Amino acid sequence: MFSDKELHRIVEQINDNYKNEELFYIPEGHTMPNRNTIIHITLGLRQIMFPGYFDEEHLCCSLPSYFIGHTISKLYNSLSGQIQAALMQNCKKCVSDEEASKKANEICSAFFRSLPDLQKMLMKDVQAAFDGDPAAHSKEEIIFCYPGLFAIFVYRMAHELYRMKVPFIPRIMTEYAHSHSGIDINPGATIGEYFFIDHGTGVVIGETTIIGNNVKIYQGVTLGALSTRSGQLLRDVKRHPTIEDDVTIYSSASILGGETVIGKGVVIGGNAFITSSVPAGSRVSVRNPELTIT
């Protein structure tokens, strides 16, 4: 263990860093959103979207209306508080407590009004997984067990908040899903109906990706940017590809670039590396390497 003098020196140096770095300055009365609370909210939303599957008390089985109302009321208060904290932290000097509280309540109300439509979207994703995977024995199994569906569920919740320009929280939600599923979907991506991720580990979907309806992708697929060396100059620029309806992308394929469009009905083979558009109805494959046995 070091001496008291050394400890004092370390403390003073870190304290100086605090004083000299604006990033560490949090105004009095402001707090960062709480990651654990946001995860709790996310899991609570899953109970509403899939009643009877993840709620321990099974209130939804006997009194569904009570269960839904009770859960929404609890989540509303938690989410509103987290959104208020996020708004105030994101704009430390340009929004008052009252303004942030009012805006948080407006966003919360709009978000919870969107839940019925989001639930319908998720049921289409469940159907896509069941139709697309002969190993799926039931839709219940998909809801309980499939990491792809979990990542899609979290994405759909987070994307709605992203559209409402909520800072921090959508990314916290999708990074939680990323850590549990190995699937990284940026909340800014736009994804249509009947979306299915099979196996899923290593999938990356970038912020400005656009995906149409009835798209199926496998593990290791990257829908990414060609280059991000320009950094913040690329903010709000479309950097990621567009995937049209009825496309299948097999494992470890990389499709890069904001101008890259994969046309309707295309099938992309495994390990393909694509940086230019592919016309509708095409089949793209990598020539098999020659196998040598000695």
PDB file of C-alpha atoms in Angstrom:
ATOM      1  CA  MET A   1       0.000   0.000   0.000  1.00  0.00           C
ATOM      2  CA  PHE A   2       1.266   3.482  -0.774  1.00  0.00           C
ATOM      3  CA  SER A   3       1.810   6.195   1.806  1.00  0.00           C
ATOM      4  CA  ASP A   4      -0.646   8.894   2.853  1.00  0.00           C
ATOM      5  CA  LYS A   5       1.455  11.407   0.941  1.00  0.00           C
ATOM      6  CA  GLU A   6       1.212   9.376  -2.273  1.00  0.00           C
ATOM      7  CA  LEU A   7      -2.523   8.914  -1.779  1.00  0.00           C
ATOM      8  CA  HIS A   8      -2.948  12.658  -1.297  1.00  0.00           C
ATOM      9  CA  ARG A   9      -1.004  13.317  -4.512  1.00  0.00           C
ATOM     10  CA  ILE A  10      -3.180  10.890  -6.509  1.00  0.00           C
ATOM     11  CA  VAL A  11      -6.363  12.428  -5.107  1.00  0.00           C
ATOM     12  CA  GLU A  12      -5.208  15.946  -5.989  1.00  0.00           C
ATOM     13  CA  GLN A  13      -4.251  14.938  -9.536  1.00  0.00           C
ATOM     14  CA  ILE A  14      -7.615  13.287 -10.178  1.00  0.00           C
ATOM     15  CA  ASN A  15      -9.392  16.273  -8.636  1.00  0.00           C
ATOM     16  CA  ASP A  16      -7.481  18.578 -10.993  1.00  0.00           C
ATOM     17  CA  ASN A  17      -8.659  16.443 -13.911  1.00  0.00           C
ATOM     18  CA  TYR A  18     -12.217  16.931 -12.710  1.00  0.00           C
ATOM     19  CA  LYS A  19     -11.779  20.675 -12.615  1.00  0.00           C
ATOM     20  CA  ASN A  20     -10.087  20.898 -16.017  1.00  0.00           C
ATOM     21  CA  GLU A  21     -12.444  18.630 -17.974  1.00  0.00           C
ATOM     22  CA  GLU A  22     -15.935  19.929 -18.757  1.00  0.00           C
ATOM     23  CA  LEU A  23     -17.062  16.357 -19.392  1.00  0.00           C
ATOM     24  CA  PHE A  24     -16.947  15.723 -15.638  1.00  0.00           C
ATOM     25  CA  TYR A  25     -18.987  18.797 -14.755  1.00  0.00           C
ATOM     26  CA  ILE A  26     -22.534  17.917 -13.698  1.00  0.00           C
ATOM     27  CA  PRO A  27     -24.542  20.946 -12.509  1.00  0.00           C
ATOM     28  CA  GLU A  28     -26.102  20.822  -9.076  1.00  0.00           C
ATOM     29  CA  GLY A  29     -29.479  19.102  -9.199  1.00  0.00           C
ATOM     30  CA  HIS A  30     -28.647  17.199 -12.401  1.00  0.00           C
ATOM     31  CA  THR A  31     -28.033  13.464 -12.553  1.00  0.00           C
ATOM     32  CA  MET A  32     -27.159  11.067 -15.324  1.00  0.00           C
ATOM     33  CA  PRO A  33     -29.842   8.539 -16.326  1.00  0.00           C
ATOM     34  CA  ASN A  34     -29.562   5.396 -14.226  1.00  0.00           C
ATOM     35  CA  ARG A  35     -28.576   2.362 -16.294  1.00  0.00           C
ATOM     36  CA  ASN A  36     -30.075  -0.182 -13.887  1.00  0.00           C
ATOM     37  CA  THR A  37     -33.391   1.670 -13.837  1.00  0.00           C
ATOM     38  CA  ILE A  38     -33.491   1.747 -17.626  1.00  0.00           C
ATOM     39  CA  ILE A  39     -32.817  -1.991 -17.792  1.00  0.00           C
ATOM     40  CA  HIS A  40     -35.630  -2.537 -15.278  1.00  0.00           C
ATOM     41  CA  ILE A  41     -37.951  -0.448 -17.476  1.00  0.00           C
ATOM     42  CA  THR A  42     -36.924  -2.448 -20.557  1.00  0.00           C
ATOM     43  CA  LEU A  43     -37.723  -5.741 -18.857  1.00  0.00           C
ATOM     44  CA  GLY A  44     -41.007  -4.311 -17.615  1.00  0.00           C
ATOM     45  CA  LEU A  45     -41.934  -3.388 -21.185  1.00  0.00           C
ATOM     46  CA  ARG A  46     -41.184  -6.978 -22.188  1.00  0.00           C
ATOM     47  CA  GLN A  47     -43.752  -8.142 -19.626  1.00  0.00           C
ATOM     48  CA  ILE A  48     -46.355  -5.922 -21.283  1.00  0.00           C
ATOM     49  CA  MET A  49     -45.435  -6.967 -24.822  1.00  0.00           C
ATOM     50  CA  PHE A  50     -45.438 -10.679 -23.954  1.00  0.00           C
ATOM     51  CA  PRO A  51     -47.888 -11.060 -21.055  1.00  0.00           C
ATOM     52  CA  GLY A  52     -47.614 -14.225 -19.015  1.00  0.00           C
ATOM     53  CA  TYR A  53     -44.122 -15.065 -20.234  1.00  0.00           C
ATOM     54  CA  PHE A  54     -41.871 -13.016 -17.969  1.00  0.00           C
ATOM     55  CA  ASP A  55     -44.032 -11.643 -15.108  1.00  0.00           C
ATOM     56  CA  GLU A  56     -43.464 -13.550 -11.895  1.00  0.00           C
ATOM     57  CA  GLU A  57     -46.911 -12.947 -10.400  1.00  0.00           C
ATOM     58  CA  HIS A  58     -48.890 -13.907 -13.521  1.00  0.00           C
ATOM     59  CA  LEU A  59     -51.334 -11.087 -12.909  1.00  0.00           C
ATOM     60  CA  CYS A  60     -52.029 -10.938 -16.602  1.00  0.00           C
ATOM     61  CA  CYS A  61     -53.584 -14.405 -16.610  1.00  0.00           C
ATOM     62  CA  SER A  62     -56.461 -13.556 -14.274  1.00  0.00           C
ATOM     63  CA  LEU A  63     -56.737  -9.774 -14.506  1.00  0.00           C
ATOM     64  CA  PRO A  64     -55.098  -8.634 -17.755  1.00  0.00           C
ATOM     65  CA  SER A  65     -56.497  -5.103 -17.662  1.00  0.00           C
ATOM     66  CA  TYR A  66     -55.302  -4.575 -14.104  1.00  0.00           C
ATOM     67  CA  PHE A  67     -51.890  -6.038 -14.921  1.00  0.00           C
ATOM     68  CA  ILE A  68     -51.420  -3.798 -17.968  1.00  0.00           C
ATOM     69  CA  GLY A  69     -52.612  -0.635 -16.219  1.00  0.00           C
ATOM     70  CA  HIS A  70     -50.626  -1.303 -13.057  1.00  0.00           C
ATOM     71  CA  THR A  71     -47.419  -2.046 -14.955  1.00  0.00           C
ATOM     72  CA  ILE A  72     -47.750   0.927 -17.301  1.00  0.00           C
ATOM     73  CA  SER A  73     -48.351   3.271 -14.359  1.00  0.00           C
ATOM     74  CA  LYS A  74     -45.173   2.091 -12.629  1.00  0.00           C
ATOM     75  CA  LEU A  75     -43.087   2.228 -15.791  1.00  0.00           C
ATOM     76  CA  TYR A  76     -44.442   5.645 -16.752  1.00  0.00           C
ATOM     77  CA  ASN A  77     -43.160   7.260 -13.586  1.00  0.00           C
ATOM     78  CA  SER A  78     -39.757   5.592 -13.863  1.00  0.00           C
ATOM     79  CA  LEU A  79     -39.318   6.336 -17.556  1.00  0.00           C
ATOM     80  CA  SER A  80     -40.470   9.927 -17.202  1.00  0.00           C
ATOM     81  CA  GLY A  81     -37.869  10.532 -14.502  1.00  0.00           C
ATOM     82  CA  GLN A  82     -35.118   8.989 -16.590  1.00  0.00           C
ATOM     83  CA  ILE A  83     -36.074  10.987 -19.678  1.00  0.00           C
ATOM     84  CA  GLN A  84     -36.074  14.183 -17.619  1.00  0.00           C
ATOM     85  CA  ALA A  85     -32.570  13.392 -16.333  1.00  0.00           C
ATOM     86  CA  ALA A  86     -31.391  12.627 -19.871  1.00  0.00           C
ATOM     87  CA  LEU A  87     -32.816  15.863 -21.287  1.00  0.00           C
ATOM     88  CA  MET A  88     -31.260  17.978 -18.561  1.00  0.00           C
ATOM     89  CA  GLN A  89     -27.875  16.283 -18.810  1.00  0.00           C
ATOM     90  CA  ASN A  90     -27.852  16.534 -22.601  1.00  0.00           C
ATOM     91  CA  CYS A  91     -28.503  20.266 -22.474  1.00  0.00           C
ATOM     92  CA  LYS A  92     -27.009  21.336 -19.169  1.00  0.00           C
ATOM     93  CA  LYS A  93     -27.690  25.057 -19.465  1.00  0.00           C
ATOM     94  CA  CYS A  94     -30.530  25.379 -21.973  1.00  0.00           C
ATOM     95  CA  VAL A  95     -33.424  23.612 -20.232  1.00  0.00           C
ATOM     96  CA  SER A  96     -34.989  24.195 -16.829  1.00  0.00           C
ATOM     97  CA  ASP A  97     -36.366  21.536 -14.489  1.00  0.00           C
ATOM     98  CA  GLU A  98     -39.910  22.568 -15.409  1.00  0.00           C
ATOM     99  CA  GLU A  99     -39.241  22.464 -19.136  1.00  0.00           C
ATOM    100  CA  ALA A 100     -37.539  19.083 -18.908  1.00  0.00           C
ATOM    101  CA  SER A 101     -40.350  17.661 -16.772  1.00  0.00           C
ATOM    102  CA  LYS A 102     -43.006  18.854 -19.215  1.00  0.00           C
ATOM    103  CA  LYS A 103     -41.117  17.495 -22.214  1.00  0.00           C
ATOM    104  CA  ALA A 104     -40.467  14.160 -20.475  1.00  0.00           C
ATOM    105  CA  ASN A 105     -44.171  13.736 -19.764  1.00  0.00           C
ATOM    106  CA  GLU A 106     -45.063  14.563 -23.371  1.00  0.00           C
ATOM    107  CA  ILE A 107     -42.567  12.001 -24.652  1.00  0.00           C
ATOM    108  CA  CYS A 108     -43.696   9.374 -22.135  1.00  0.00           C
ATOM    109  CA  SER A 109     -47.334   9.792 -23.081  1.00  0.00           C
ATOM    110  CA  ALA A 110     -46.548   9.473 -26.785  1.00  0.00           C
ATOM    111  CA  PHE A 111     -44.337   6.452 -26.176  1.00  0.00           C
ATOM    112  CA  PHE A 112     -46.935   4.512 -24.205  1.00  0.00           C
ATOM    113  CA  ARG A 113     -49.594   5.369 -26.795  1.00  0.00           C
ATOM    114  CA  SER A 114     -47.351   3.658 -29.361  1.00  0.00           C
ATOM    115  CA  LEU A 115     -47.167   0.339 -27.448  1.00  0.00           C
ATOM    116  CA  PRO A 116     -50.181  -1.357 -29.107  1.00  0.00           C
ATOM    117  CA  ASP A 117     -48.689  -0.815 -32.563  1.00  0.00           C
ATOM    118  CA  LEU A 118     -45.242  -1.892 -31.401  1.00  0.00           C
ATOM    119  CA  GLN A 119     -46.745  -5.077 -29.980  1.00  0.00           C
ATOM    120  CA  LYS A 120     -48.348  -5.850 -33.345  1.00  0.00           C
ATOM    121  CA  MET A 121     -44.958  -5.347 -35.008  1.00  0.00           C
ATOM    122  CA  LEU A 122     -43.314  -7.712 -32.539  1.00  0.00           C
ATOM    123  CA  MET A 123     -45.907 -10.418 -33.162  1.00  0.00           C
ATOM    124  CA  LYS A 124     -45.047 -10.183 -36.867  1.00  0.00           C
ATOM    125  CA  ASP A 125     -41.378 -10.642 -35.926  1.00  0.00           C
ATOM    126  CA  VAL A 126     -42.340 -13.752 -33.927  1.00  0.00           C
ATOM    127  CA  GLN A 127     -44.228 -15.050 -36.947  1.00  0.00           C
ATOM    128  CA  ALA A 128     -41.232 -14.361 -39.192  1.00  0.00           C
ATOM    129  CA  ALA A 129     -38.986 -16.369 -36.876  1.00  0.00           C
ATOM    130  CA  PHE A 130     -41.440 -19.263 -36.739  1.00  0.00           C
ATOM    131  CA  ASP A 131     -41.945 -19.309 -40.502  1.00  0.00           C
ATOM    132  CA  GLY A 132     -38.217 -18.955 -41.179  1.00  0.00           C
ATOM    133  CA  ASP A 133     -36.751 -21.501 -38.777  1.00  0.00           C
ATOM    134  CA  PRO A 134     -37.716 -25.181 -39.074  1.00  0.00           C
ATOM    135  CA  ALA A 135     -35.939 -25.791 -35.750  1.00  0.00           C
ATOM    136  CA  ALA A 136     -38.555 -23.637 -33.963  1.00  0.00           C
ATOM    137  CA  HIS A 137     -41.072 -25.944 -32.309  1.00  0.00           C
ATOM    138  CA  SER A 138     -43.467 -23.182 -31.321  1.00  0.00           C
ATOM    139  CA  LYS A 139     -43.889 -19.424 -31.175  1.00  0.00           C
ATOM    140  CA  GLU A 140     -43.682 -19.705 -27.402  1.00  0.00           C
ATOM    141  CA  GLU A 141     -40.181 -21.122 -27.738  1.00  0.00           C
ATOM    142  CA  ILE A 142     -39.179 -18.156 -29.894  1.00  0.00           C
ATOM    143  CA  ILE A 143     -40.456 -15.658 -27.328  1.00  0.00           C
ATOM    144  CA  PHE A 144     -38.785 -17.463 -24.433  1.00  0.00           C
ATOM    145  CA  CYS A 145     -35.496 -18.467 -25.975  1.00  0.00           C
ATOM    146  CA  TYR A 146     -34.437 -16.677 -29.149  1.00  0.00           C
ATOM    147  CA  PRO A 147     -31.777 -13.979 -28.670  1.00  0.00           C
ATOM    148  CA  GLY A 148     -32.658 -12.495 -32.060  1.00  0.00           C
ATOM    149  CA  LEU A 149     -36.196 -11.748 -30.956  1.00  0.00           C
ATOM    150  CA  PHE A 150     -34.969 -10.243 -27.687  1.00  0.00           C
ATOM    151  CA  ALA A 151     -32.626  -7.915 -29.578  1.00  0.00           C
ATOM    152  CA  ILE A 152     -35.421  -6.943 -31.985  1.00  0.00           C
ATOM    153  CA  PHE A 153     -37.830  -6.292 -29.095  1.00  0.00           C
ATOM    154  CA  VAL A 154     -35.355  -3.985 -27.372  1.00  0.00           C
ATOM    155  CA  TYR A 155     -34.565  -2.265 -30.668  1.00  0.00           C
ATOM    156  CA  ARG A 156     -38.233  -1.539 -31.386  1.00  0.00           C
ATOM    157  CA  MET A 157     -38.715   0.022 -27.940  1.00  0.00           C
ATOM    158  CA  ALA A 158     -35.482   2.005 -28.200  1.00  0.00           C
ATOM    159  CA  HIS A 159     -36.138   3.146 -31.767  1.00  0.00           C
ATOM    160  CA  GLU A 160     -39.422   4.734 -30.726  1.00  0.00           C
ATOM    161  CA  LEU A 161     -37.600   6.785 -28.088  1.00  0.00           C
ATOM    162  CA  TYR A 162     -34.810   7.574 -30.583  1.00  0.00           C
ATOM    163  CA  ARG A 163     -37.414   8.967 -33.005  1.00  0.00           C
ATOM    164  CA  MET A 164     -38.601  11.228 -30.196  1.00  0.00           C
ATOM    165  CA  LYS A 165     -35.017  12.498 -29.823  1.00  0.00           C
ATOM    166  CA  VAL A 166     -34.503  11.117 -26.313  1.00  0.00           C
ATOM    167  CA  PRO A 167     -30.751  11.205 -25.531  1.00  0.00           C
ATOM    168  CA  PHE A 168     -28.782   8.388 -23.862  1.00  0.00           C
ATOM    169  CA  ILE A 169     -31.674   6.043 -23.052  1.00  0.00           C
ATOM    170  CA  PRO A 170     -32.194   4.341 -26.445  1.00  0.00           C
ATOM    171  CA  ARG A 171     -28.503   3.503 -26.665  1.00  0.00           C
ATOM    172  CA  ILE A 172     -28.422   2.199 -23.088  1.00  0.00           C
ATOM    173  CA  MET A 173     -31.290  -0.112 -23.996  1.00  0.00           C
ATOM    174  CA  THR A 174     -29.752  -1.506 -27.175  1.00  0.00           C
ATOM    175  CA  GLU A 175     -26.318  -1.914 -25.591  1.00  0.00           C
ATOM    176  CA  TYR A 176     -27.991  -3.955 -22.859  1.00  0.00           C
ATOM    177  CA  ALA A 177     -29.482  -6.191 -25.553  1.00  0.00           C
ATOM    178  CA  HIS A 178     -26.069  -6.296 -27.250  1.00  0.00           C
ATOM    179  CA  SER A 179     -24.388  -7.502 -24.071  1.00  0.00           C
ATOM    180  CA  HIS A 180     -26.961 -10.270 -23.601  1.00  0.00           C
ATOM    181  CA  SER A 181     -27.401 -11.434 -27.195  1.00  0.00           C
ATOM    182  CA  GLY A 182     -24.247 -10.484 -29.091  1.00  0.00           C
ATOM    183  CA  ILE A 183     -26.483  -8.556 -31.510  1.00  0.00           C
ATOM    184  CA  ASP A 184     -25.716  -4.847 -31.964  1.00  0.00           C
ATOM    185  CA  ILE A 185     -28.639  -2.913 -33.464  1.00  0.00           C
ATOM    186  CA  ASN A 186     -28.266   0.857 -33.301  1.00  0.00           C
ATOM    187  CA  PRO A 187     -31.585   2.403 -32.185  1.00  0.00           C
ATOM    188  CA  GLY A 188     -31.432   4.793 -35.143  1.00  0.00           C
ATOM    189  CA  ALA A 189     -31.754   2.033 -37.732  1.00  0.00           C
ATOM    190  CA  THR A 190     -35.077   1.771 -39.575  1.00  0.00           C
ATOM    191  CA  ILE A 191     -36.406  -1.798 -39.743  1.00  0.00           C
ATOM    192  CA  GLY A 192     -39.633  -2.968 -41.374  1.00  0.00           C
ATOM    193  CA  GLU A 193     -42.074  -5.755 -40.560  1.00  0.00           C
ATOM    194  CA  TYR A 194     -41.413  -9.508 -40.305  1.00  0.00           C
ATOM    195  CA  PHE A 195     -37.734  -9.121 -39.425  1.00  0.00           C
ATOM    196  CA  PHE A 196     -35.830 -12.268 -38.424  1.00  0.00           C
ATOM    197  CA  ILE A 197     -32.282 -12.689 -37.121  1.00  0.00           C
ATOM    198  CA  ASP A 198     -31.308 -16.377 -37.079  1.00  0.00           C
ATOM    199  CA  HIS A 199     -28.679 -17.424 -34.487  1.00  0.00           C
ATOM    200  CA  GLY A 200     -27.624 -13.799 -34.273  1.00  0.00           C
ATOM    201  CA  THR A 201     -24.227 -13.669 -32.590  1.00  0.00           C
ATOM    202  CA  GLY A 202     -22.023 -10.982 -34.090  1.00  0.00           C
ATOM    203  CA  VAL A 203     -24.725  -9.163 -36.071  1.00  0.00           C
ATOM    204  CA  VAL A 204     -24.104  -5.408 -36.423  1.00  0.00           C
ATOM    205  CA  ILE A 205     -26.692  -2.996 -37.830  1.00  0.00           C
ATOM    206  CA  GLY A 206     -25.562   0.626 -38.073  1.00  0.00           C
ATOM    207  CA  GLU A 207     -27.452   3.797 -37.230  1.00  0.00           C
ATOM    208  CA  THR A 208     -28.546   4.866 -40.720  1.00  0.00           C
ATOM    209  CA  THR A 209     -29.338   1.378 -42.022  1.00  0.00           C
ATOM    210  CA  ILE A 210     -32.747   1.001 -43.682  1.00  0.00           C
ATOM    211  CA  ILE A 211     -34.253  -2.485 -43.791  1.00  0.00           C
ATOM    212  CA  GLY A 212     -37.509  -3.304 -45.574  1.00  0.00           C
ATOM    213  CA  ASN A 213     -40.113  -5.966 -44.849  1.00  0.00           C
ATOM    214  CA  ASN A 214     -39.593  -9.717 -44.640  1.00  0.00           C
ATOM    215  CA  VAL A 215     -35.799  -9.574 -44.330  1.00  0.00           C
ATOM    216  CA  LYS A 216     -33.825 -12.459 -42.830  1.00  0.00           C
ATOM    217  CA  ILE A 217     -30.197 -12.261 -41.707  1.00  0.00           C
ATOM    218  CA  TYR A 218     -27.850 -14.774 -40.122  1.00  0.00           C
ATOM    219  CA  GLN A 219     -25.039 -14.627 -37.582  1.00  0.00           C
ATOM    220  CA  GLY A 220     -22.024 -12.417 -38.171  1.00  0.00           C
ATOM    221  CA  VAL A 221     -23.697 -10.120 -40.698  1.00  0.00           C
ATOM    222  CA  THR A 222     -22.495  -6.505 -40.720  1.00  0.00           C
ATOM    223  CA  LEU A 223     -24.571  -3.688 -42.188  1.00  0.00           C
ATOM    224  CA  GLY A 224     -21.980  -0.984 -41.706  1.00  0.00           C
ATOM    225  CA  ALA A 225     -20.243   2.134 -42.959  1.00  0.00           C
ATOM    226  CA  LEU A 226     -17.414   2.205 -45.487  1.00  0.00           C
ATOM    227  CA  SER A 227     -15.289   4.549 -43.385  1.00  0.00           C
ATOM    228  CA  THR A 228     -15.798   6.711 -40.320  1.00  0.00           C
ATOM    229  CA  ARG A 229     -12.465   8.517 -40.397  1.00  0.00           C
ATOM    230  CA  SER A 230     -14.233  11.850 -40.842  1.00  0.00           C
ATOM    231  CA  GLY A 231     -15.796  11.348 -37.414  1.00  0.00           C
ATOM    232  CA  GLN A 232     -18.407  13.886 -36.374  1.00  0.00           C
ATOM    233  CA  LEU A 233     -18.492  15.389 -39.890  1.00  0.00           C
ATOM    234  CA  LEU A 234     -20.505  12.301 -40.842  1.00  0.00           C
ATOM    235  CA  ARG A 235     -23.212  12.929 -38.252  1.00  0.00           C
ATOM    236  CA  ASP A 236     -26.666  12.794 -39.891  1.00  0.00           C
ATOM    237  CA  VAL A 237     -25.115  11.539 -43.147  1.00  0.00           C
ATOM    238  CA  LYS A 238     -26.416   8.202 -44.432  1.00  0.00           C
ATOM    239  CA  ARG A 239     -23.454   5.887 -43.893  1.00  0.00           C
ATOM    240  CA  HIS A 240     -25.071   2.454 -43.858  1.00  0.00           C
ATOM    241  CA  PRO A 241     -26.804   0.394 -46.561  1.00  0.00           C
ATOM    242  CA  THR A 242     -30.421   0.057 -47.597  1.00  0.00           C
ATOM    243  CA  ILE A 243     -31.845  -3.473 -47.658  1.00  0.00           C
ATOM    244  CA  GLU A 244     -35.092  -3.745 -49.604  1.00  0.00           C
ATOM    245  CA  ASP A 245     -37.951  -6.232 -49.037  1.00  0.00           C
ATOM    246  CA  ASP A 246     -37.602 -10.026 -49.098  1.00  0.00           C
ATOM    247  CA  VAL A 247     -33.794 -10.099 -48.828  1.00  0.00           C
ATOM    248  CA  THR A 248     -31.848 -12.945 -47.211  1.00  0.00           C
ATOM    249  CA  ILE A 249     -28.280 -12.346 -46.007  1.00  0.00           C
ATOM    250  CA  TYR A 250     -26.267 -15.388 -44.957  1.00  0.00           C
ATOM    251  CA  SER A 251     -23.634 -15.603 -42.256  1.00  0.00           C
ATOM    252  CA  SER A 252     -20.591 -13.328 -42.043  1.00  0.00           C
ATOM    253  CA  ALA A 253     -21.570 -11.191 -45.028  1.00  0.00           C
ATOM    254  CA  SER A 254     -20.560  -7.506 -44.838  1.00  0.00           C
ATOM    255  CA  ILE A 255     -22.584  -4.883 -46.686  1.00  0.00           C
ATOM    256  CA  LEU A 256     -21.139  -1.401 -46.370  1.00  0.00           C
ATOM    257  CA  GLY A 257     -21.856   2.172 -47.425  1.00  0.00           C
ATOM    258  CA  GLY A 258     -24.702   4.649 -47.394  1.00  0.00           C
ATOM    259  CA  GLU A 259     -25.216   4.483 -51.153  1.00  0.00           C
ATOM    260  CA  THR A 260     -25.307   0.679 -51.248  1.00  0.00           C
ATOM    261  CA  VAL A 261     -28.794  -0.666 -52.016  1.00  0.00           C
ATOM    262  CA  ILE A 262     -29.598  -4.368 -51.929  1.00  0.00           C
ATOM    263  CA  GLY A 263     -32.628  -4.806 -54.169  1.00  0.00           C
ATOM    264  CA  LYS A 264     -35.851  -6.654 -53.495  1.00  0.00           C
ATOM    265  CA  GLY A 265     -35.555 -10.410 -53.284  1.00  0.00           C
ATOM    266  CA  VAL A 266     -31.741 -10.563 -53.332  1.00  0.00           C
ATOM    267  CA  VAL A 267     -29.934 -13.461 -51.658  1.00  0.00           C
ATOM    268  CA  ILE A 268     -26.444 -12.671 -50.323  1.00  0.00           C
ATOM    269  CA  GLY A 269     -24.213 -15.676 -49.726  1.00  0.00           C
ATOM    270  CA  GLY A 270     -22.011 -16.180 -46.695  1.00  0.00           C
ATOM    271  CA  ASN A 271     -18.746 -14.240 -46.352  1.00  0.00           C
ATOM    272  CA  ALA A 272     -19.620 -11.818 -49.163  1.00  0.00           C
ATOM    273  CA  PHE A 273     -18.071  -8.348 -48.970  1.00  0.00           C
ATOM    274  CA  ILE A 274     -20.294  -5.812 -50.741  1.00  0.00           C
ATOM    275  CA  THR A 275     -19.711  -2.080 -51.195  1.00  0.00           C
ATOM    276  CA  SER A 276     -21.914  -1.385 -54.219  1.00  0.00           C
ATOM    277  CA  SER A 277     -25.580  -1.875 -55.025  1.00  0.00           C
ATOM    278  CA  VAL A 278     -27.048  -5.214 -56.078  1.00  0.00           C
ATOM    279  CA  PRO A 279     -30.058  -5.264 -58.446  1.00  0.00           C
ATOM    280  CA  ALA A 280     -33.347  -6.856 -57.425  1.00  0.00           C
ATOM    281  CA  GLY A 281     -33.651 -10.609 -57.777  1.00  0.00           C
ATOM    282  CA  SER A 282     -29.892 -11.269 -57.858  1.00  0.00           C
ATOM    283  CA  ARG A 283     -27.948 -14.042 -56.141  1.00  0.00           C
ATOM    284  CA  VAL A 284     -24.552 -13.041 -54.756  1.00  0.00           C
ATOM    285  CA  SER A 285     -22.048 -15.678 -53.705  1.00  0.00           C
ATOM    286  CA  VAL A 286     -18.363 -16.005 -52.969  1.00  0.00           C
ATOM    287  CA  ARG A 287     -16.543 -18.484 -55.173  1.00  0.00           C
ATOM    288  CA  ASN A 288     -15.691 -21.547 -53.129  1.00  0.00           C
ATOM    289  CA  PRO A 289     -11.956 -21.842 -52.343  1.00  0.00           C
ATOM    290  CA  GLU A 290     -10.226 -24.893 -53.693  1.00  0.00           C
ATOM    291  CA  LEU A 291      -9.965 -27.643 -51.101  1.00  0.00           C
ATOM    292  CA  THR A 292      -6.599 -29.393 -50.995  1.00  0.00           C
ATOM    293  CA  ILE A 293      -6.083 -32.584 -48.993  1.00  0.00           C
ATOM    294  CA  THR A 294      -2.512 -33.791 -48.429  1.00  0.00           C
TER     295      THR A 294
END
